[in-house]
Amino acid sequence: MTLKLPTLRRILLGLFGVSTLVGALPDETRRSPADYLSTCQVIATAVSNASDVYYPGLLSLNYAADNAHWAASSSDVSACSVEPGSPADVGLQIVGSTKTPFAVKGGGHASNPGFSSTKGVQISMTRFNQVTNNPAASTVDVGAGLIWDDVYKALDGTGVNIVGGRVPGVGVAGFTLGGGYSWKTNQYGLTIDNIAAYELVLPSGNVTTVTSADNDLWFALRGGGNNFGIVTKFTLKSHPQTAVWGGSVVYSDLEINPLFAAIAKFSSTVTDKKAAILPTIDTEAGGLVSIVLMFYDGPSPPSGIFDDLLAIPSEANSVKTQSFSSFLTSLPSTNPAAGPRALFSSVSVLQYTESLLKVIYNETVYWAARLALLDTSPFVSYDIEPFNPALFSYGSGSAYPPSRAQPLLPTNLYFSWTLSAIDVQVHDAILQSSNTIKAAAVAEGQNVDDASEYGNYALYDTPLQGIYGGNVARLKAIHASVDPQNVMGLAGGFKF
Ligand SMILES: Cc1cc2nc3c(=O)[nH]c(=O)nc-3n(C[C@H](O)[C@H](O)[C@H](O)COP(=O)(O)OP(=O)(O)OC[C@H]3O[C@@H](n4cnc5c(N)ncnc54)[C@H](O)[C@@H]3O)c2cc1C
Ligand SMILES: *[C@@H]1O[C@H](CO)[C@@H](O)[C@H](O)[C@H]1NC(C)=O
Ligand SMILES: *[C@@H]1O[C@H](CO)[C@@H](O)[C@H](O)[C@H]1NC(C)=O
Ligand SMILES: *[C@@H]1O[C@H](CO)[C@@H](O)[C@H](O)[C@H]1NC(C)=O
C-alpha cells in the first residue's frame, strides 16, 4: 500500500514528535489544514509561559475572541489561535519555516476578507495591552493589541492625548500601520506623522526598535501595513488635551439640501484646525438618515463654525462638552449589525462640493434599492471626510500617501449584507459606485484621476499602485531586503 505523503508525514510526526521534523519538509507538503495544526503544536511547545495557544472548541473563549472580527466576512476558522505575551513569543520563525498561512489581529476591524483572519495560525495581539504615558519625553507607549477606546480611557485625566481613532472599537495596530485619519489630523497630521518609535518583530523573529534613524523601515512602516514584520508596541507623540466639545447629530432625509449646503460650506471655509466633522449618509430601515459627527478640540467652539449645521432641525443631538474619552464612547459604534458581511471602498477627493455630495446621495439611494433586491438586510453607508487642505504638511516621506503635494480626503463607502452568495455582486457594486463618484469628482475639475486611495479603506483587489503610487518599487525593494523568505506573504493584506 502507498501512503500519500501528508499521511506518512503525520505518522512520522506521531512517532518522532512534531518539533524534530518541522522545517525539514518541502514547502508544498506543509500547505494543508492538518499541517497547520502541527505548526500550532510546535508554537505551543516553543513559547514561554507568558503565551498560550488555543484550539477550536465550545469552551475555548480565548479561541473565539481571538478569531472574532468586526465583519463576519473577514472571519475565518483558524487551526488555532496564539496569544503571544512577549515579542520573543510572536512565532514568526515557526510560521515562516513551516510556510504556514497566518494572520495578525489587532482590533480586527479590517473590512477585507483574509487581511487579519486565516485558516492557519491566528496570532492575536491581545496581551500587548499596556498604555504608558512618558510625560518627560512627551510620548505614550501603546501596546499593539489595544483598541483606541482603551487608550483614550487610560489617558483620561492626564492632560495629554495622542492622534488616533475616531469611533469606538477600532484597533490601534491596523489603523496606525495604514495611516490613521483622526479627529486631530487637521492639527497634527495622520497618526503615522506622530510616531516616535516602533517595537517590531522582524520576519526573521529578531526584535528591533525602528525610529526616524532607520531610513527604510521607518519609511515603510508608516502606511505600509503588515509587510515588514509584527509591531508589538507603538511610541506616539503626545499633545495637550483639554475637555472637548462634540457628539453626533441625526438628520432626517427631508433636511438633505440645507445639510449638504452646510457640509460643503464647512469643507471649503472652516480654517480652525481644532474643528472637524464626519458626515455619513446611511440607509436605515425605511429611508435615508444622515448622521454628522462633530468635534471641536476645546471646551466650546468659537461661533460661526458649526452654527449652520446646528441650525438645521435634527432628530437627535448628543453634542456636549466632555472628556475626549467620553466623546469617543458616546459616538455610534458602526457594527455591521444589519448584515454581518461587510466591505469598504474608498474614493480620494480634494474637496466636497454640493454637486459632489448630491452625486454621493444619489449613489446611496440607488445602491440601497439595488441591494434590497438581492439581500435580506442590506445596508449602505457613505462617509464624507473633509479635512483641512494642509493635513499632509505635518510629516515627511512615508509609504502612504505617496505624494504630500495635494490633500487626499477619503470618501469611505461601506456596504453590509447577509447572504454570502452575493459577495461578488456586492464587490462589483461597491467598485462601480466608487468609480461613479471618482468620475464625478474628475468631471467637476478635481485632479484625482490618479489619486491614491487610502489603504485602510481600499477594496481588497485595489492594485498596489492605486494605494502606494510611485512608492511601490521602493517598498518592494525594502520588503525584499527585510523579508527575503517572504514570511509576511503568508499573511493576507496588500502585499509587496
Ligand atoms: C467602524 C470603523 C471605523 C473606522 N474609522 C477609521 C478612521 O476614523 N480613520 C481611519 O484612518 N481608519 C478608520 N477605519 C479603518 C481602520 O483603520 C482599519 O479597519 C484598520 O485596519 C483597523 O485596525 P485593526 O487593528 O482594528 O484591524 P485588524 O483587522 O486587526 O488589522 C488590520 C491589518 O493590520 C495588520 N495588523 C494588525 N496588527 C498588526 C501588528 N501588530 N503588526 C503588523 N500588522 C498588524 C493585520 O494583519 C491586517 O492586515 C475604521 C474602520 C472601521 C471598521
Ligand atoms: C514563568 O516563567 C518564569 C521564568 O521562566 C518563572 O519565573 C515564572 O514563575 C513562571 N510563571 C508561571 C506562572 O509559571
Ligand atoms: C538576529 O539576531 C541575531 C543575534 O543578535 C543575529 O546574530 C542575527 O544576525 C540576526 N538575524 C537577522 C536576520 O537580523
Ligand atoms: C443615480 O445613480 C445611478 C447609478 O450610478 C445612475 O445610473 C443615475 O443616472 C443617477 N441619477 C442621477 C439623477 O444622477
Coordinates of C-alpha atoms and ligand atoms in Angstrom, one line a residue:
M1 CA 0.0 0.0 0.0
T2 CA 1.2 3.5 -0.9
L3 CA 0.7 6.2 1.7
K4 CA 0.2 9.8 0.5
L5 CA 2.9 12.0 1.6
P6 CA 0.9 14.1 4.1
T7 CA -0.4 10.9 5.8
L8 CA 3.0 9.5 6.0
R9 CA 4.3 12.7 7.5
R10 CA 1.6 12.7 10.1
I11 CA 2.6 9.2 11.2
L12 CA 6.2 10.2 11.3
L13 CA 5.3 13.2 13.4
G14 CA 3.4 10.9 15.7
L15 CA 6.5 8.6 16.1
F16 CA 9.2 11.2 16.4
G17 CA 7.4 14.2 17.9
V18 CA 6.5 17.3 16.0
S19 CA 9.3 19.6 16.6
T20 CA 12.1 17.5 15.2
L21 CA 10.6 17.3 11.7
V22 CA 9.0 20.6 11.1
G23 CA 11.0 22.7 8.7
A24 CA 12.7 19.7 7.1
L25 CA 9.8 19.0 4.8
P26 CA 9.3 20.6 1.3
D27 CA 7.1 23.7 1.3
E28 CA 4.2 22.2 -0.7
T29 CA 3.6 19.4 1.8
R30 CA 3.0 21.9 4.5
R31 CA 0.1 23.7 3.0
S32 CA -2.8 21.7 4.3
P33 CA -5.1 22.2 7.3
A34 CA -3.7 19.1 9.1
D35 CA -0.2 20.7 8.8
Y36 CA -1.5 23.9 10.2
L37 CA -2.4 22.1 13.4
S38 CA 1.1 20.6 13.7
T39 CA 2.5 24.2 13.4
C40 CA 0.2 25.2 16.3
Q41 CA 1.7 22.4 18.4
V42 CA 5.3 23.5 17.6
I43 CA 4.4 27.0 18.6
A44 CA 2.8 25.8 21.8
T45 CA 6.0 23.9 22.7
A46 CA 8.3 26.8 21.8
V47 CA 6.6 29.7 23.6
S48 CA 7.3 30.8 27.2
N49 CA 4.7 30.7 29.9
A50 CA 3.7 34.3 29.0
S51 CA 1.9 33.0 25.9
D52 CA -0.8 30.4 25.1
V53 CA -2.2 28.5 22.1
Y54 CA -5.9 27.9 21.9
Y55 CA -7.8 25.4 19.7
P56 CA -11.4 25.4 18.4
G57 CA -14.0 24.1 20.9
L58 CA -17.1 25.1 22.6
L59 CA -15.4 26.0 25.8
S60 CA -12.5 28.0 24.3
L61 CA -13.4 31.6 25.0
N62 CA -9.9 32.8 24.1
Y63 CA -10.1 31.0 20.7
A64 CA -13.4 32.6 20.0
A65 CA -12.3 36.0 21.0
D66 CA -9.1 35.7 19.0
N67 CA -10.9 34.7 15.9
A68 CA -13.7 37.3 16.2
H69 CA -13.7 40.2 13.7
W70 CA -15.8 43.2 13.1
A71 CA -17.2 41.8 9.9
A72 CA -18.3 38.1 9.6
S73 CA -16.9 38.1 6.0
S74 CA -13.5 38.9 7.5
S75 CA -13.6 36.0 10.0
D76 CA -12.1 32.6 9.2
V77 CA -11.9 29.4 11.3
S78 CA -8.3 29.1 12.2
A79 CA -6.5 25.9 13.1
C80 CA -5.5 27.6 16.4
S81 CA -5.0 31.0 17.9
V82 CA -1.8 32.2 19.5
E83 CA -1.8 34.9 22.2
P84 CA 1.9 35.9 22.4
G85 CA 2.8 37.5 25.7
S86 CA 6.2 38.8 24.7
P87 CA 7.9 39.9 21.4
A88 CA 10.1 36.8 21.5
D89 CA 7.0 34.6 21.5
V90 CA 5.3 36.1 18.4
G91 CA 6.3 33.0 16.5
L92 CA 7.2 34.4 13.0
Q93 CA 10.2 32.0 12.7
I94 CA 7.9 29.0 13.1
V95 CA 5.2 30.0 10.7
G96 CA 7.9 31.1 8.3
S97 CA 10.0 28.0 8.4
T98 CA 6.9 25.8 8.1
K99 CA 5.3 28.1 5.5
T100 CA 2.0 28.1 7.4
P101 CA -0.5 30.7 6.5
F102 CA -1.2 33.0 9.4
A103 CA -2.9 36.3 10.3
V104 CA -2.1 39.1 12.8
K105 CA -5.0 40.7 14.5
G106 CA -5.0 44.0 16.4
G107 CA -8.6 45.3 16.7
G108 CA -9.9 43.0 14.0
H109 CA -11.6 45.8 12.1
A110 CA -10.1 45.1 8.6
S111 CA -13.0 45.1 6.2
N112 CA -11.3 43.0 3.6
P113 CA -11.6 39.2 3.9
G114 CA -8.4 37.4 5.0
F115 CA -6.5 40.6 5.9
S116 CA -6.4 39.8 9.6
S117 CA -8.0 36.3 9.6
T118 CA -6.8 32.9 8.3
K119 CA -7.5 29.2 8.2
G120 CA -3.9 28.7 9.5
V121 CA -2.5 30.3 12.7
Q122 CA -4.4 33.3 14.1
I123 CA -2.0 35.5 16.0
S124 CA -3.9 37.7 18.4
M125 CA -2.0 40.7 19.9
T126 CA -4.4 41.0 22.8
R127 CA -1.7 40.6 25.5
F128 CA 0.1 43.7 24.3
N129 CA -2.2 45.8 26.2
Q130 CA -0.2 48.4 28.1
V131 CA -0.6 52.2 27.9
T132 CA 2.4 54.1 29.4
N133 CA 2.5 57.9 29.4
N134 CA 6.0 59.3 29.4
P135 CA 5.5 63.0 30.3
A136 CA 9.2 63.9 30.2
A137 CA 9.5 62.7 26.6
S138 CA 6.0 63.8 25.5
T139 CA 5.3 60.3 24.2
V140 CA 2.9 57.5 25.0
D141 CA 3.7 53.8 24.6
V142 CA 0.8 51.8 23.3
G143 CA 0.6 48.0 23.1
A144 CA -0.4 46.7 19.6
G145 CA -3.3 44.7 20.9
L146 CA -5.3 47.7 22.2
I147 CA -8.4 49.4 20.7
W148 CA -8.4 53.2 20.8
D149 CA -11.2 53.3 23.3
D150 CA -8.9 51.8 25.9
V151 CA -6.0 54.1 25.0
Y152 CA -8.2 57.2 25.5
K153 CA -9.6 55.9 28.7
A154 CA -6.1 55.3 30.1
L155 CA -5.1 58.8 29.2
D156 CA -8.2 60.4 30.5
G157 CA -7.2 62.9 33.2
T158 CA -3.5 63.0 32.3
G159 CA -3.8 66.3 30.3
V160 CA -2.4 64.7 27.2
N161 CA -3.7 62.6 24.3
I162 CA -2.5 61.1 21.0
V163 CA -3.7 61.2 17.4
G164 CA -5.8 58.1 17.0
G165 CA -9.2 56.6 16.0
R166 CA -12.4 58.4 15.6
V167 CA -15.2 55.9 16.5
P168 CA -15.5 53.1 19.1
G169 CA -13.9 49.7 18.6
V170 CA -11.2 50.3 16.1
G171 CA -7.7 48.7 16.8
V172 CA -4.5 50.8 17.2
A173 CA -2.3 48.5 15.2
G174 CA -4.1 48.2 11.8
F175 CA -5.2 51.8 11.9
T176 CA -1.7 53.1 12.6
L177 CA 0.1 50.8 10.1
G178 CA -2.2 52.1 7.3
G179 CA -2.0 55.8 8.1
G180 CA -4.7 57.0 10.5
Y181 CA -7.2 59.7 9.8
S182 CA -8.0 61.2 13.2
W183 CA -10.1 63.9 14.8
K184 CA -6.7 65.7 15.4
T185 CA -5.4 65.3 11.8
N186 CA -6.1 68.9 10.9
Q187 CA -3.8 69.9 13.8
Y188 CA -1.1 67.3 13.7
G189 CA -1.4 65.2 10.5
L190 CA -2.1 61.4 10.3
T191 CA -1.3 59.0 13.1
I192 CA 1.9 58.0 11.2
D193 CA 3.0 61.6 11.4
N194 CA 3.0 61.3 15.2
I195 CA 5.2 58.2 15.7
A196 CA 8.4 58.3 17.8
A197 CA 9.2 54.6 17.6
Y198 CA 8.0 51.1 16.7
E199 CA 8.9 47.9 18.6
L200 CA 9.0 45.4 15.7
V201 CA 9.4 41.7 15.4
L202 CA 11.2 41.2 12.1
P203 CA 10.2 38.4 9.7
S204 CA 13.4 36.6 11.0
G205 CA 12.0 36.7 14.5
N206 CA 14.5 39.2 15.8
V207 CA 13.1 42.1 17.8
T208 CA 14.2 45.6 16.9
T209 CA 13.2 49.2 17.5
V210 CA 12.5 51.4 14.5
T211 CA 12.9 55.2 14.6
S212 CA 13.5 58.0 12.2
A213 CA 17.1 57.0 12.2
D214 CA 16.2 53.8 10.3
N215 CA 15.7 55.2 6.8
D216 CA 14.0 52.4 5.0
L217 CA 11.9 50.6 7.7
W218 CA 10.8 54.0 9.1
F219 CA 9.5 54.9 5.6
A220 CA 7.9 51.5 5.0
L221 CA 6.1 51.1 8.4
R222 CA 4.4 54.5 8.0
G223 CA 1.5 53.3 5.9
G224 CA 2.9 50.1 4.5
G225 CA 0.7 47.7 6.6
N226 CA 1.8 44.2 7.7
N227 CA 4.6 43.7 5.1
F228 CA 7.6 44.2 7.3
G229 CA 7.0 42.2 10.5
I230 CA 4.7 42.4 13.5
V231 CA 4.6 45.5 15.6
T232 CA 4.3 44.9 19.3
K233 CA 4.4 48.5 20.6
F234 CA 3.9 51.9 19.1
T235 CA 5.5 55.0 20.8
L236 CA 3.4 58.0 19.8
K237 CA 4.0 61.7 20.3
S238 CA 1.6 63.2 22.9
H239 CA -0.2 66.6 22.7
P240 CA -2.0 68.6 25.4
Q241 CA -5.7 67.7 25.9
T242 CA -8.4 69.8 27.4
A243 CA -12.1 69.0 27.6
V244 CA -13.6 68.7 24.1
W245 CA -16.9 69.6 22.5
G246 CA -18.7 67.1 20.3
G247 CA -21.1 64.3 19.6
S248 CA -23.4 63.1 16.9
V249 CA -26.4 64.8 15.3
V250 CA -29.0 62.9 13.3
Y251 CA -30.9 64.5 10.5
S252 CA -33.9 63.1 8.5
D253 CA -33.8 62.8 4.7
L254 CA -36.0 65.9 4.5
E255 CA -33.1 68.2 5.6
I256 CA -30.7 66.9 3.0
N257 CA -30.5 70.1 0.9
P258 CA -29.6 72.5 3.7
L259 CA -27.4 69.8 5.2
F260 CA -25.3 69.5 2.0
A261 CA -25.0 73.3 1.8
A262 CA -23.7 73.4 5.3
I263 CA -21.3 70.5 4.8
A264 CA -19.9 72.0 1.6
K265 CA -19.5 75.3 3.3
F266 CA -17.7 73.7 6.3
S267 CA -15.5 71.8 3.8
S268 CA -14.5 74.9 1.9
T269 CA -14.4 77.7 4.5
V270 CA -13.5 76.4 8.0
T271 CA -9.9 77.1 8.8
D272 CA -9.9 76.5 12.5
K273 CA -7.8 73.3 12.7
K274 CA -9.4 72.2 16.0
A275 CA -12.7 71.7 14.2
A276 CA -13.7 68.6 12.3
I277 CA -16.8 66.8 11.1
L278 CA -17.6 63.3 9.8
P279 CA -20.9 63.2 8.0
T280 CA -22.4 59.9 6.9
I281 CA -25.4 59.2 4.7
D282 CA -26.9 55.9 5.7
T283 CA -29.9 53.7 4.6
E284 CA -31.8 52.7 7.7
A285 CA -35.0 50.6 7.5
G286 CA -37.5 52.7 5.6
G287 CA -35.3 55.5 4.3
L288 CA -32.2 57.6 4.4
V289 CA -30.7 59.2 7.5
S290 CA -27.7 61.5 7.8
I291 CA -25.5 61.5 10.9
V292 CA -22.9 64.2 11.4
L293 CA -20.3 63.6 14.0
M294 CA -18.9 66.9 15.2
F295 CA -15.7 67.7 17.1
Y296 CA -14.0 70.7 18.5
D297 CA -10.7 70.2 20.4
G298 CA -11.6 72.6 23.2
P299 CA -14.5 73.0 25.7
S300 CA -16.6 75.1 23.2
P301 CA -16.2 76.1 19.6
P302 CA -16.0 79.8 18.5
S303 CA -19.2 80.9 16.9
G304 CA -19.5 80.6 13.1
I305 CA -18.1 77.1 12.7
F306 CA -20.9 74.7 13.5
D307 CA -23.8 77.2 13.5
D308 CA -25.2 76.3 10.1
L309 CA -25.2 72.6 10.9
L310 CA -26.8 73.1 14.3
A311 CA -29.5 75.4 12.9
I312 CA -30.9 72.6 10.8
P313 CA -33.7 70.7 12.6
S314 CA -32.4 67.4 13.9
E315 CA -33.9 64.2 15.2
A316 CA -31.3 63.6 17.9
N317 CA -28.3 65.6 19.2
S318 CA -25.7 64.3 21.7
V319 CA -23.2 67.2 21.3
K320 CA -21.8 68.5 24.6
T321 CA -18.6 69.4 26.4
Q322 CA -16.9 66.3 27.9
S323 CA -13.6 64.4 28.1
F324 CA -12.1 63.1 24.9
S325 CA -12.6 59.5 26.1
S326 CA -16.3 60.1 26.9
F327 CA -16.7 61.9 23.5
L328 CA -15.4 58.8 21.7
T329 CA -17.5 56.3 23.5
S330 CA -20.6 58.5 23.0
L331 CA -20.4 58.0 19.3
P332 CA -22.4 55.4 17.4
S333 CA -20.3 52.2 17.0
T334 CA -20.9 51.2 13.4
N335 CA -21.1 47.4 13.8
P336 CA -22.4 45.7 10.7
A337 CA -25.4 44.7 12.6
A338 CA -27.9 44.8 9.7
G339 CA -25.9 42.4 7.6
P340 CA -22.9 40.8 9.2
R341 CA -20.8 40.7 6.0
A342 CA -19.1 44.0 5.1
L343 CA -16.9 45.7 2.5
F344 CA -15.3 49.1 2.4
S345 CA -14.1 51.0 -0.6
S346 CA -12.5 54.4 -0.9
V347 CA -12.5 57.4 -3.2
S348 CA -10.0 60.2 -2.6
V349 CA -11.2 63.7 -3.4
L350 CA -9.8 67.2 -3.0
Q351 CA -12.9 68.8 -1.7
Y352 CA -16.6 68.2 -1.0
T353 CA -18.7 70.5 -3.2
E354 CA -22.5 70.5 -3.1
S355 CA -22.7 68.9 -6.5
L356 CA -20.4 66.0 -5.5
L357 CA -22.4 65.5 -2.3
K358 CA -25.5 65.2 -4.5
V359 CA -23.8 62.5 -6.6
I360 CA -22.9 60.6 -3.4
Y361 CA -26.5 60.9 -2.2
N362 CA -27.9 59.5 -5.4
E363 CA -25.4 56.6 -5.1
T364 CA -26.7 55.9 -1.7
V365 CA -30.3 55.8 -2.9
Y366 CA -29.5 53.8 -6.0
W367 CA -27.4 51.1 -4.3
A368 CA -29.7 50.7 -1.3
A369 CA -32.5 49.9 -3.8
R370 CA -30.4 47.6 -5.9
L371 CA -29.1 45.6 -2.9
A372 CA -32.6 45.3 -1.5
L373 CA -33.4 43.2 -4.5
L374 CA -30.6 40.8 -3.7
D375 CA -30.3 40.5 0.1
T376 CA -32.5 40.2 3.2
S377 CA -30.8 43.0 5.2
P378 CA -28.6 45.3 3.1
F379 CA -27.1 48.5 4.5
V380 CA -25.3 51.1 2.5
S381 CA -23.4 54.0 4.0
Y382 CA -21.1 56.7 2.6
D383 CA -18.7 58.6 4.9
I384 CA -17.7 62.1 3.8
E385 CA -14.4 63.0 5.2
P386 CA -13.5 66.7 4.9
F387 CA -10.1 67.7 6.3
N388 CA -8.0 70.9 6.2
P389 CA -6.1 71.0 2.9
A390 CA -2.8 71.2 4.8
L391 CA -3.3 67.8 6.5
F392 CA -0.2 66.3 4.9
S393 CA 2.1 69.1 5.9
Y394 CA 2.9 67.6 9.3
G395 CA 5.0 64.7 8.2
S396 CA 7.6 63.7 5.6
G397 CA 8.0 60.9 3.1
S398 CA 6.1 57.8 4.0
A399 CA 4.7 54.7 2.3
Y400 CA 1.3 56.4 2.3
P401 CA 0.5 59.0 1.0
P402 CA 2.9 58.6 -1.9
S403 CA 2.8 62.3 -2.5
R404 CA 2.1 65.0 0.0
A405 CA 1.7 67.6 -2.7
Q406 CA -2.1 67.6 -2.7
P407 CA -4.6 66.7 0.1
L408 CA -6.5 63.4 -0.2
L409 CA -9.9 63.4 1.6
P410 CA -11.3 59.9 1.6
T411 CA -14.9 59.1 0.9
N412 CA -15.5 55.8 2.6
L413 CA -18.1 53.6 1.1
Y414 CA -19.4 50.8 3.4
F415 CA -21.9 48.1 2.2
S416 CA -23.1 45.3 4.5
W417 CA -25.3 42.4 3.8
T418 CA -26.2 38.8 5.0
L419 CA -26.0 36.3 2.1
S420 CA -22.5 35.1 1.3
A421 CA -23.9 34.0 -2.2
I422 CA -23.9 37.7 -3.2
D423 CA -20.4 38.6 -2.0
V424 CA -19.1 39.0 -5.6
Q425 CA -22.1 41.1 -6.6
V426 CA -21.6 43.4 -3.6
H427 CA -17.9 43.7 -4.5
D428 CA -18.8 44.8 -8.1
A429 CA -21.5 47.2 -6.8
I430 CA -19.2 49.0 -4.4
L431 CA -16.5 49.2 -7.0
Q432 CA -18.9 50.6 -9.6
S433 CA -20.2 53.2 -7.1
S434 CA -16.6 54.2 -6.2
N435 CA -15.9 54.7 -9.9
T436 CA -19.0 56.8 -10.4
I437 CA -18.0 59.1 -7.5
K438 CA -14.4 59.4 -8.8
A439 CA -15.7 60.2 -12.3
A440 CA -18.0 62.9 -10.9
A441 CA -15.1 64.5 -9.0
V442 CA -12.9 64.5 -12.1
A443 CA -15.8 65.9 -14.2
E444 CA -16.1 68.9 -11.9
G445 CA -12.4 69.6 -12.3
Q446 CA -10.8 67.8 -9.3
N447 CA -7.3 66.4 -10.2
V448 CA -8.0 62.9 -8.7
D449 CA -7.8 60.7 -11.8
D450 CA -4.6 59.0 -10.4
A451 CA -5.1 60.0 -6.8
S452 CA -4.1 57.3 -4.3
E453 CA -6.8 55.5 -2.3
Y454 CA -6.3 55.1 1.5
G455 CA -5.2 51.5 2.1
N456 CA -7.3 51.1 5.3
Y457 CA -10.5 51.7 3.3
A458 CA -9.4 50.4 -0.1
L459 CA -11.2 47.4 -1.6
Y460 CA -9.2 44.2 -1.4
D461 CA -8.3 44.0 -5.1
T462 CA -7.1 47.6 -5.4
P463 CA -3.7 47.3 -7.2
L464 CA -0.7 48.4 -5.1
Q465 CA -0.1 51.2 -7.5
G466 CA -3.6 52.6 -6.6
I467 CA -2.6 53.0 -2.9
Y468 CA 1.2 53.5 -3.0
G469 CA 1.7 55.1 -6.4
G470 CA 5.3 55.9 -7.1
N471 CA 6.4 54.3 -3.9
V472 CA 5.7 50.7 -5.0
A473 CA 9.2 50.0 -6.3
R474 CA 11.0 51.3 -3.2
L475 CA 8.5 49.4 -0.9
K476 CA 9.1 46.1 -2.8
A477 CA 12.9 46.6 -2.5
I478 CA 12.6 47.2 1.2
H479 CA 10.4 44.2 1.7
A480 CA 12.8 42.0 -0.3
S481 CA 15.7 43.0 1.9
V482 CA 13.8 42.8 5.3
D483 CA 11.9 39.6 4.4
P484 CA 13.9 37.6 1.8
Q485 CA 11.9 34.4 2.6
N486 CA 8.6 36.3 2.2
V487 CA 7.3 35.2 5.6
M488 CA 4.8 38.1 5.7
G489 CA 3.5 36.9 2.3
L490 CA 1.9 34.1 4.3
A491 CA -0.5 36.7 5.8
G492 CA -3.2 38.5 3.9
G493 CA -3.2 42.2 3.0
F494 CA -1.9 44.4 0.3
K495 CA 1.4 42.6 -0.4
F496 CA 4.7 43.9 -1.8
Ligands
LIG1 C1 -16.1 51.2 12.2 C2 -14.8 51.6 11.6 C3 -14.3 52.9 11.8 C4 -13.1 53.3 11.2 N1 -12.7 54.6 11.4 C5 -11.5 54.9 10.9 C6 -11.0 56.3 11.0 O1 -11.6 57.1 11.6 N2 -9.8 56.6 10.5 C7 -9.0 55.7 9.8 O2 -7.9 56.1 9.3 N3 -9.4 54.4 9.6 C8 -10.6 54.0 10.1 N4 -11.1 52.8 10.0 C9 -10.3 51.8 9.2 C10 -9.2 51.2 10.1 O3 -8.1 52.0 10.2 C11 -8.9 49.8 9.6 O4 -10.0 48.9 9.6 C12 -7.8 49.1 10.4 O5 -7.2 48.0 9.7 C13 -8.3 48.7 11.8 O6 -7.2 48.2 12.6 P1 -7.4 46.9 13.5 O7 -6.2 46.7 14.3 O8 -8.7 47.0 14.1 O9 -7.5 45.9 12.3 P2 -7.1 44.3 12.1 O10 -8.1 43.7 11.3 O11 -6.7 43.7 13.4 O12 -5.8 44.5 11.3 C14 -5.7 45.2 10.0 C15 -4.4 44.9 9.3 O13 -3.3 45.3 10.1 C16 -2.5 44.1 10.3 N5 -2.0 44.1 11.7 C17 -2.8 44.1 12.8 N6 -2.0 44.1 13.9 C18 -0.7 44.1 13.5 C19 0.6 44.2 14.1 N7 0.7 44.2 15.4 N8 1.7 44.1 13.3 C20 1.6 44.1 12.0 N9 0.4 44.0 11.3 C21 -0.7 44.1 12.0 C22 -3.4 42.9 10.0 O14 -2.6 41.8 9.6 C23 -4.3 43.5 8.9 O15 -3.6 43.4 7.7 C24 -12.3 52.3 10.5 C25 -12.8 51.0 10.3 C26 -14.0 50.6 10.9 C27 -14.5 49.2 10.7
LIG2 C1 7.0 31.7 34.1 O1 8.4 31.5 33.9 C2 9.3 32.3 34.6 C3 10.7 32.2 34.2 O2 10.9 31.3 33.1 C4 9.1 32.0 36.1 O3 9.9 32.8 36.9 C5 7.6 32.2 36.5 O4 7.4 31.8 37.8 C6 6.7 31.4 35.5 N1 5.3 31.7 35.8 C7 4.4 30.8 35.9 C8 3.0 31.4 36.3 O5 4.6 29.7 35.8
LIG3 C1 19.1 38.1 14.6 O1 19.8 38.4 15.8 C2 21.0 37.6 16.0 C3 21.5 37.8 17.4 O2 21.5 39.2 17.7 C4 22.0 37.9 14.9 O3 23.1 37.1 15.0 C5 21.3 37.6 13.5 O4 22.2 38.1 12.5 C6 20.0 38.4 13.4 N1 19.4 38.0 12.2 C7 18.9 38.8 11.3 C8 18.2 38.2 10.1 O5 18.8 40.0 11.5
LIG4 C1 -28.0 57.9 -9.9 O1 -27.0 56.8 -9.9 C2 -27.2 55.8 -10.9 C3 -26.1 54.8 -10.6 O2 -24.8 55.3 -10.6 C4 -27.2 56.4 -12.3 O3 -27.4 55.4 -13.2 C5 -28.2 57.5 -12.4 O4 -28.1 58.1 -13.6 C6 -28.0 58.5 -11.3 N1 -29.1 59.5 -11.3 C7 -28.9 60.8 -11.3 C8 -30.1 61.7 -11.3 O5 -27.8 61.3 -11.2

